[in-house]
Amino acid sequence: MVHHTPMDQLQGFEYCIDSNPAWGEAMALGFQHYILSLGTAVMIPTMLVPLMGGNDHDKARVVQTLLFVTGIKTLLQTLFGTRLPTIIGGSYAFVVPILSIIRDPSLAQIADGHTRFVQTMRAIQGSLIVSSSIQIILGYSQLWAICSRFFSPLGMVPVVALVGLGLFERGFPVVGRCVEIGLPMLILFVALSQYLKHVNVRNVPVLERFSLLICIALVWVYAHILTASGAYKHTALLTQFSCRTDRANLISSALWISIPFPLQWGAPTFSANHAFGMMAAVVVSLIETTGSFMAAARLASATPPPAYVLSRGIGWQGIGTLLDGLFGTGTGSTVSVENVGLLGSTRVGSRRVIQISAGFMIFFSILGKFGALFASIPFPIFAAIYCVMFGIVAAVGLSFLQFTNMNSMRNLFIVGVSLFLGLSIPEYFSRYTTSAQHGPAHTKAGWFNDYINSIFSSPPTVALIVAVLLDNTLDVREATRDRGMPWWARFRTFRGDSRNEEFYTLPFNLNRFFPPS
């Protein structure tokens, strides 16, 4: 009978967090991460800017700003935050409070579209600036480190798993909008990255490392041929928007050179109602980010981040949300889940690759036309990749089960209930919102509605509430070993394991000034 020993670090990675590929290979891998991050960077403004009253030029500027700030936030997080290879991009968690701001009667009644867009953007900026203080305080005061003492490997399983699984609506439902592009992309990507991964060129597994770039290039050309040949001339508008390579209007609307700068939309406006509602989204993004950090550590072949490092990362994410508010990206910050999945797909968890990717984001956001060219890739192509990447992250969450006793009925109950409710409750909130045009919480207090609707629309957040509550109240004393705590205890403090210093020490000898606890 074969026994698989639980592993502190995921094995089989060519490059882990602090080992680096050759510069040419690192540049290509960094560009690949940049291309993958474009999906979210374009989808969020495409959804929100027209509702705010903005035109194609406004949308192009918001996409450029979001990419520019994503590059800065990623560099800050990889240098001074957790130091994990994570891209800090835009977050869908902020959509609920942002839609409430868009529907605010004082803004909705503005007749001129561009004026309404600018005023709405300023209101969103003010809310983000105020609410970012939650993450900054929780992070730098080490309060989040204290909270994380209630986490266990068992409690983290549903949280990390639902960071991936909870995004199922951004997977095949979007592929299905243009199945003739999305499905070939999905099949081709799986074939090249998995079945043909042993094809080497000069001892480099080219198809395993760069299958994403190769597949996107091939399917993008195929989509462009379909568009140019008139295949979508007489189809429905939604099909044209999803399939055509020329529908986004980003290239024609973008400037050749444009450098985003703080307060470019004008002075932010502040409203207590809006800010309180936005704070719920900040809490949600904090929990989702915590799950993503756990997954990224595993896929970078590192040990789990100690509580001190985790809290430091949350503090820097708060700075990131503050930058979102100052520059006006139209959303807040979270870890890009798809890029975490790509670490596993390529088996390269190098920090340098992600820092190079951040450089590409800043460079191409300034060169507007070139950035807009890549950003015009049809959404179903990205959605096909998400089907694989989100699945990898979900599986990483399930891999924490190896440190727990799954022959325990208590553990089966906690994992099963938290996974099920983590999917079921947000699905109820989503369907209710779609049919009623407002969330289940619909009182006269707008901030309270945003709070309830944001918290319970997030699968990882619901999973964390249920799992941590059950795990810390149900037969706790008898279940210490079953929960995986003996394994987890070493990684809760910075000095608990010698490898922590190798993976998480600050650069430039900064640990002298900020000694880890």
XYZ file of C-alpha atoms in Angstrom:
517
model
C 0.000 0.000 0.000
C 1.466 3.369 -1.070
C 1.370 6.261 1.417
C 1.884 9.814 0.150
C 3.697 11.834 2.803
C 2.304 15.360 3.401
C 4.692 17.974 1.964
C 5.381 21.414 3.499
C 6.322 22.737 0.052
C 4.803 21.731 -3.277
C 7.392 19.708 -5.188
C 8.260 19.540 -8.887
C 8.724 23.276 -9.512
C 11.480 24.318 -11.893
C 11.859 27.717 -10.210
C 10.562 28.528 -6.733
C 9.928 31.928 -5.143
C 13.567 33.052 -4.853
C 15.151 31.257 -7.845
C 15.129 32.950 -11.222
C 14.990 31.790 -14.874
C 17.434 33.244 -17.412
C 16.584 36.863 -18.280
C 15.150 36.078 -21.732
C 12.891 33.364 -20.351
C 11.913 35.560 -17.385
C 10.926 38.398 -19.747
C 8.730 36.064 -21.823
C 7.098 34.617 -18.684
C 6.549 38.142 -17.316
C 4.889 39.201 -20.574
C 2.653 36.124 -20.335
C 1.503 37.160 -16.832
C 0.861 40.697 -18.164
C -1.339 39.344 -20.988
C -3.335 37.193 -18.541
C -3.921 40.134 -16.182
C -5.512 42.126 -19.041
C -8.770 40.146 -18.777
C -9.808 41.620 -15.424
C -8.219 45.008 -16.211
C -10.519 45.368 -19.243
C -13.653 43.544 -17.979
C -14.228 45.706 -14.884
C -14.083 49.112 -16.694
C -16.098 47.647 -19.618
C -18.842 46.750 -17.145
C -18.788 49.899 -14.973
C -17.725 52.886 -17.134
C -20.818 52.877 -19.448
C -23.074 52.724 -16.338
C -21.217 55.752 -14.972
C -21.983 57.698 -18.161
C -18.515 57.387 -19.667
C -17.684 56.953 -23.366
C -15.072 54.773 -25.109
C -12.321 57.336 -24.471
C -13.144 57.351 -20.738
C -13.104 53.540 -20.711
C -9.687 53.438 -22.417
C -8.293 55.886 -19.820
C -9.675 53.845 -16.908
C -8.170 50.626 -18.367
C -4.793 52.388 -18.729
C -5.001 53.771 -15.177
C -5.977 50.386 -13.715
C -3.036 48.677 -15.462
C -0.591 51.412 -14.422
C -1.634 51.238 -10.750
C -1.684 47.399 -10.868
C 1.985 47.528 -11.886
C 2.866 49.853 -8.985
C 0.863 47.801 -6.430
C 2.462 44.561 -7.636
C 5.981 45.973 -7.268
C 5.193 47.239 -3.750
C 3.687 43.890 -2.668
C 6.534 41.769 -4.105
C 9.219 44.042 -2.622
C 7.816 45.076 0.767
C 4.560 43.137 1.353
C 4.337 39.356 1.595
C 7.043 39.139 -1.125
C 4.990 36.355 -2.740
C 4.804 36.269 -6.579
C 1.313 37.792 -6.748
C -0.179 40.407 -9.070
C -2.376 42.897 -7.187
C -5.106 43.797 -9.680
C -8.691 45.045 -9.786
C -11.367 43.386 -7.655
C -14.940 42.349 -8.447
C -15.722 42.527 -4.712
C -16.138 46.298 -5.060
C -18.824 46.090 -7.761
C -21.765 46.030 -5.277
C -20.913 49.314 -3.448
C -19.762 50.943 -6.715
C -23.151 50.174 -8.325
C -24.812 51.792 -5.280
C -22.746 54.953 -5.865
C -23.637 54.917 -9.588
C -27.358 54.687 -8.703
C -27.167 57.468 -6.108
C -29.957 59.940 -7.077
C -27.647 62.976 -6.748
C -25.351 61.484 -9.420
C -27.903 59.625 -11.578
C -29.812 62.861 -12.308
C -26.813 64.574 -13.996
C -27.848 64.904 -17.651
C -24.440 65.181 -19.357
C -22.830 61.714 -19.616
C -19.182 62.787 -19.255
C -19.942 65.094 -16.294
C -21.818 62.255 -14.569
C -18.886 59.908 -15.219
C -16.374 62.316 -13.671
C -18.575 63.096 -10.629
C -19.255 59.371 -10.065
C -15.542 58.552 -10.371
C -14.734 61.223 -7.762
C -17.319 59.736 -5.379
C -15.818 56.241 -5.883
C -12.333 57.663 -5.269
C -13.389 59.281 -1.991
C -14.970 56.033 -0.764
C -11.859 54.001 -1.670
C -9.521 56.470 0.074
C -11.533 56.337 3.319
C -12.188 52.572 3.293
C -8.533 51.697 2.546
C -7.812 52.674 6.151
C -9.431 49.373 7.262
C -6.727 47.259 5.599
C -3.936 49.686 6.502
C -4.898 49.610 10.219
C -5.599 45.844 10.356
C -2.344 45.122 8.492
C 0.238 47.420 10.054
C -1.126 47.103 13.604
C -0.773 43.301 13.262
C -4.465 42.898 14.163
C -4.925 40.626 11.139
C -2.025 38.506 12.428
C -3.938 38.093 15.709
C -7.121 37.185 13.782
C -5.192 34.615 11.736
C -4.444 32.644 14.936
C -7.962 31.262 14.591
C -7.116 29.804 11.155
C -6.102 26.163 10.731
C -5.309 24.002 7.671
C -8.862 22.667 7.944
C -10.372 26.167 8.051
C -8.261 27.304 5.093
C -9.404 24.454 2.807
C -12.847 25.927 1.894
C -11.519 29.503 1.808
C -8.691 28.817 -0.674
C -10.806 26.334 -2.657
C -13.592 28.898 -3.106
C -11.133 31.627 -4.114
C -10.971 29.520 -7.305
C -14.344 27.727 -7.455
C -16.298 30.847 -6.450
C -15.355 32.478 -9.762
C -17.147 29.832 -11.861
C -19.391 32.474 -13.503
C -16.323 34.039 -15.119
C -15.381 30.672 -16.662
C -17.506 28.622 -19.055
C -20.590 30.922 -18.996
C -18.364 33.547 -20.695
C -16.794 30.919 -23.004
C -20.339 30.005 -24.070
C -21.021 33.540 -25.328
C -18.679 32.772 -28.240
C -18.174 29.032 -28.173
C -16.435 28.918 -31.597
C -13.542 30.924 -30.083
C -13.674 29.936 -26.401
C -13.910 26.152 -26.774
C -10.951 25.781 -29.228
C -8.932 27.965 -26.837
C -9.752 25.720 -23.860
C -8.990 22.475 -25.735
C -5.783 23.852 -27.312
C -4.490 25.221 -24.003
C -5.055 21.926 -22.152
C -3.484 19.948 -25.037
C -0.323 22.103 -25.255
C 0.222 22.791 -21.548
C -0.469 19.242 -20.302
C -0.315 16.554 -23.010
C 2.598 18.112 -24.937
C 4.407 19.626 -21.948
C 7.488 17.436 -22.424
C 8.316 19.022 -25.826
C 11.688 20.724 -25.246
C 13.604 23.292 -27.282
C 17.211 23.701 -26.026
C 16.244 21.955 -22.783
C 13.391 24.413 -22.141
C 9.853 22.912 -21.959
C 8.494 25.553 -24.339
C 4.894 24.322 -24.519
C 4.544 23.932 -20.753
C 6.019 27.390 -20.062
C 4.579 29.422 -22.921
C 1.420 27.578 -24.014
C -0.717 30.525 -22.863
C 1.056 32.979 -25.200
C 1.056 30.496 -28.089
C -2.647 29.634 -27.686
C -3.767 33.256 -27.321
C -1.799 34.244 -30.448
C -3.261 31.378 -32.531
C -6.882 31.798 -31.391
C -6.687 35.618 -31.588
C -5.586 35.364 -35.247
C -8.393 32.841 -35.852
C -10.915 35.237 -34.212
C -9.617 38.105 -36.341
C -10.047 36.034 -39.525
C -13.658 35.282 -38.512
C -14.243 39.000 -37.839
C -12.643 40.173 -41.106
C -14.520 37.571 -43.170
C -17.859 38.953 -41.941
C -18.879 35.900 -39.924
C -20.578 38.102 -37.305
C -22.194 40.739 -39.534
C -25.757 39.588 -38.929
C -25.461 38.123 -35.422
C -26.887 39.485 -32.152
C -25.135 42.442 -30.516
C -23.991 40.359 -27.512
C -22.415 37.786 -29.843
C -20.656 40.547 -31.795
C -19.375 42.128 -28.577
C -18.041 38.782 -27.296
C -16.596 37.428 -30.561
C -15.386 40.320 -32.706
C -11.812 41.567 -32.290
C -12.785 45.159 -33.156
C -15.761 45.761 -30.830
C -13.959 47.090 -27.757
C -13.034 50.406 -29.477
C -10.025 50.593 -27.172
C -7.384 51.067 -29.879
C -9.169 53.987 -31.589
C -10.023 55.590 -28.216
C -6.585 55.296 -26.574
C -3.938 58.024 -26.790
C -0.464 57.190 -28.129
C 1.226 58.265 -24.893
C -0.613 58.943 -21.645
C 0.785 58.883 -18.103
C -1.898 58.405 -15.435
C -1.439 60.665 -12.400
C -3.109 61.109 -8.980
C -6.366 63.110 -8.911
C -6.525 63.088 -12.747
C -10.357 63.167 -12.572
C -10.376 66.066 -10.082
C -10.651 66.246 -6.290
C -12.369 63.177 -4.712
C -15.722 63.728 -3.001
C -16.488 62.120 0.349
C -19.762 60.658 1.634
C -20.088 58.669 4.876
C -22.845 56.503 3.347
C -20.701 55.559 0.350
C -17.559 55.019 2.449
C -19.278 52.664 4.943
C -20.663 50.595 2.061
C -17.208 50.413 0.463
C -15.685 49.164 3.734
C -17.589 45.882 3.320
C -15.885 45.334 -0.053
C -12.512 46.063 1.580
C -13.193 43.347 4.192
C -14.209 40.916 1.417
C -11.071 41.660 -0.631
C -8.970 41.208 2.531
C -10.370 37.681 3.051
C -10.096 36.760 -0.646
C -6.505 38.050 -0.672
C -5.633 35.989 2.411
C -6.824 32.846 0.602
C -4.911 33.845 -2.540
C -1.700 34.426 -0.536
C -2.005 30.898 0.896
C -2.449 29.465 -2.625
C 0.397 31.583 -4.058
C 2.786 30.430 -1.318
C 2.016 26.801 -2.174
C 2.397 27.415 -5.953
C 5.680 29.283 -5.418
C 7.001 26.194 -3.572
C 7.249 28.275 -0.374
C 6.060 27.582 3.166
C 2.736 29.159 4.317
C 3.245 32.873 5.085
C 3.644 33.515 8.841
C 0.959 35.652 10.522
C 3.350 38.637 10.684
C 4.076 38.470 6.919
C 0.398 37.953 6.074
C -0.529 41.055 8.075
C 2.276 43.057 6.439
C 0.896 42.074 3.024
C -2.617 43.192 3.988
C -1.198 46.563 5.104
C 0.431 47.032 1.699
C -2.786 46.001 -0.003
C -4.470 48.819 1.923
C -1.856 51.171 0.437
C -2.814 49.682 -2.948
C -6.501 50.493 -2.400
C -5.458 54.009 -1.346
C -3.565 54.336 -4.670
C -6.710 53.106 -6.487
C -8.589 55.947 -4.814
C -5.947 58.575 -5.594
C -5.492 57.614 -9.273
C -9.139 56.707 -9.953
C -9.061 53.108 -11.207
C -12.792 52.657 -10.620
C -12.307 49.639 -8.319
C -10.257 48.384 -5.348
C -7.435 45.857 -4.982
C -7.143 42.102 -4.645
C -4.741 39.351 -5.706
C -5.233 38.287 -9.337
C -6.394 34.657 -8.922
C -5.767 33.733 -12.563
C -2.105 34.739 -12.261
C -1.744 32.596 -9.126
C -3.046 29.654 -11.189
C -0.494 30.416 -13.930
C 2.339 29.881 -11.407
C 1.159 26.266 -11.149
C 0.506 25.791 -14.866
C 4.037 26.924 -15.841
C 5.701 25.435 -12.712
C 7.547 28.743 -12.325
C 6.892 30.487 -8.997
C 9.670 33.074 -9.366
C 9.161 36.488 -7.759
C 11.309 38.173 -10.432
C 8.936 37.050 -13.210
C 6.045 38.856 -11.517
C 8.136 41.996 -11.014
C 9.001 41.974 -14.744
C 5.286 41.575 -15.468
C 4.606 44.701 -13.355
C 7.154 46.549 -15.503
C 5.244 45.530 -18.659
C 1.983 46.818 -17.113
C 3.468 50.235 -16.381
C 5.207 50.430 -19.794
C 2.187 49.439 -21.915
C -0.244 51.578 -19.888
C 1.843 54.642 -20.780
C 2.071 53.599 -24.464
C -1.713 53.649 -24.799
C -2.193 52.359 -28.358
C 0.084 49.322 -27.897
C -1.535 48.424 -24.574
C -4.997 48.809 -26.141
C -4.009 46.417 -28.960
C -3.391 43.595 -26.463
C -6.411 44.628 -24.403
C -8.706 44.072 -27.420
C -8.394 40.260 -27.097
C -12.002 38.889 -26.937
C -13.196 37.984 -23.416
C -14.059 34.307 -24.225
C -10.339 33.698 -24.853
C -9.544 34.829 -21.303
C -12.537 32.908 -19.904
C -11.213 29.664 -21.443
C -7.909 30.169 -19.583
C -9.788 31.011 -16.363
C -11.459 27.563 -16.527
C -8.000 26.034 -15.993
C -6.392 28.664 -13.717
C -9.266 28.951 -11.236
C -9.442 25.158 -11.126
C -5.739 24.925 -10.198
C -6.200 27.422 -7.332
C -9.258 25.497 -6.083
C -7.229 22.259 -6.106
C -4.444 23.938 -4.115
C -7.054 24.747 -1.451
C -8.119 21.104 -1.343
C -4.448 20.058 -1.017
C -4.429 21.440 2.558
C -6.578 18.426 3.463
C -3.379 16.322 3.510
C -2.447 17.940 6.847
C -5.799 17.080 8.462
C -7.586 13.878 9.439
C -10.332 13.340 6.869
C -11.474 10.179 8.658
C -12.900 12.503 11.319
C -16.648 13.088 11.047
C -16.136 16.521 12.635
C -13.739 17.553 9.843
C -15.976 16.142 7.104
C -18.896 18.134 8.539
C -16.947 21.433 8.695
C -15.426 21.141 5.204
C -18.674 19.957 3.600
C -20.964 22.571 5.180
C -18.574 25.498 4.623
C -17.943 24.521 0.979
C -21.646 24.072 0.274
C -22.800 27.269 2.002
C -19.852 29.154 0.480
C -21.271 28.366 -2.957
C -24.993 28.315 -2.148
C -25.441 31.594 -0.218
C -23.635 33.808 -2.802
C -25.600 32.066 -5.581
C -28.848 32.998 -3.789
C -27.696 36.620 -3.465
C -26.667 36.672 -7.154
C -29.992 35.262 -8.444
C -32.031 37.517 -6.169
C -30.099 40.590 -7.380
C -30.571 39.590 -11.042
C -34.350 39.166 -10.701
C -35.145 42.034 -8.292
C -32.430 44.499 -9.476
C -31.340 44.900 -5.850
C -29.825 42.600 -3.223
C -31.781 40.701 -0.520
C -30.764 43.447 1.944
C -32.911 46.362 0.778
C -33.478 48.791 3.653
C -33.418 52.598 3.707
C -29.819 52.469 4.996
C -27.793 52.124 1.797
C -24.510 51.439 3.598
C -26.095 48.528 5.515
C -27.438 47.049 2.263
C -23.971 47.268 0.676
C -22.428 45.666 3.743
C -24.726 42.622 3.793
C -24.895 42.219 0.001
C -21.078 42.506 -0.434
C -20.170 40.126 2.413
C -22.623 37.372 1.451
C -21.996 37.643 -2.306
C -18.399 36.473 -1.815
C -17.887 32.666 -1.665
C -14.494 32.790 0.167
C -15.896 35.240 2.746
C -18.937 33.076 3.505
C -16.670 30.009 3.649
C -14.292 31.743 6.088
C -17.150 32.839 8.386
C -18.679 29.338 8.468
C -15.421 27.325 8.573
C -13.601 29.423 11.190
C -16.705 29.658 13.401
C -17.311 25.889 13.321
C -13.615 24.983 13.528
C -13.107 27.093 16.682
C -16.291 26.112 18.511
C -16.845 22.425 17.714
C -14.877 19.882 19.839
C -11.774 22.090 19.660
C -9.643 20.546 22.424
C -10.072 16.976 21.259
C -9.467 17.864 17.601
C -6.119 19.748 17.727
C -4.252 17.054 15.778
C -7.198 16.345 13.451
C -7.340 20.056 12.463
C -3.671 19.965 11.384
C -2.458 22.347 14.104
C 0.816 20.525 14.960
C 1.940 21.016 11.334
C 0.566 24.598 11.129
C 2.167 25.793 14.413
C 5.691 26.017 12.923
C 4.598 28.526 10.302
C 2.585 30.857 12.542
C 5.642 32.826 13.672
C 8.454 34.212 11.533
C 11.166 32.381 13.488
C 9.147 29.161 13.781
C 10.762 27.694 10.650
C 14.211 28.507 9.221
C 12.828 28.698 5.664
C 10.652 31.722 6.510
C 13.721 33.945 6.550
C 14.746 32.746 3.081
C 11.299 33.372 1.558
C 9.905 36.403 3.399
C 12.780 38.623 4.620
C 12.531 42.224 3.368
C 15.082 43.450 0.777
C 17.813 46.063 1.332
C 18.322 44.778 4.916
C 15.072 46.514 5.976
C 14.409 43.864 8.622
C 16.810 45.811 10.867
C 14.252 48.613 11.056
C 11.120 46.408 10.968
C 12.061 43.307 12.977
C 9.584 40.436 12.465
C 7.575 39.251 15.435
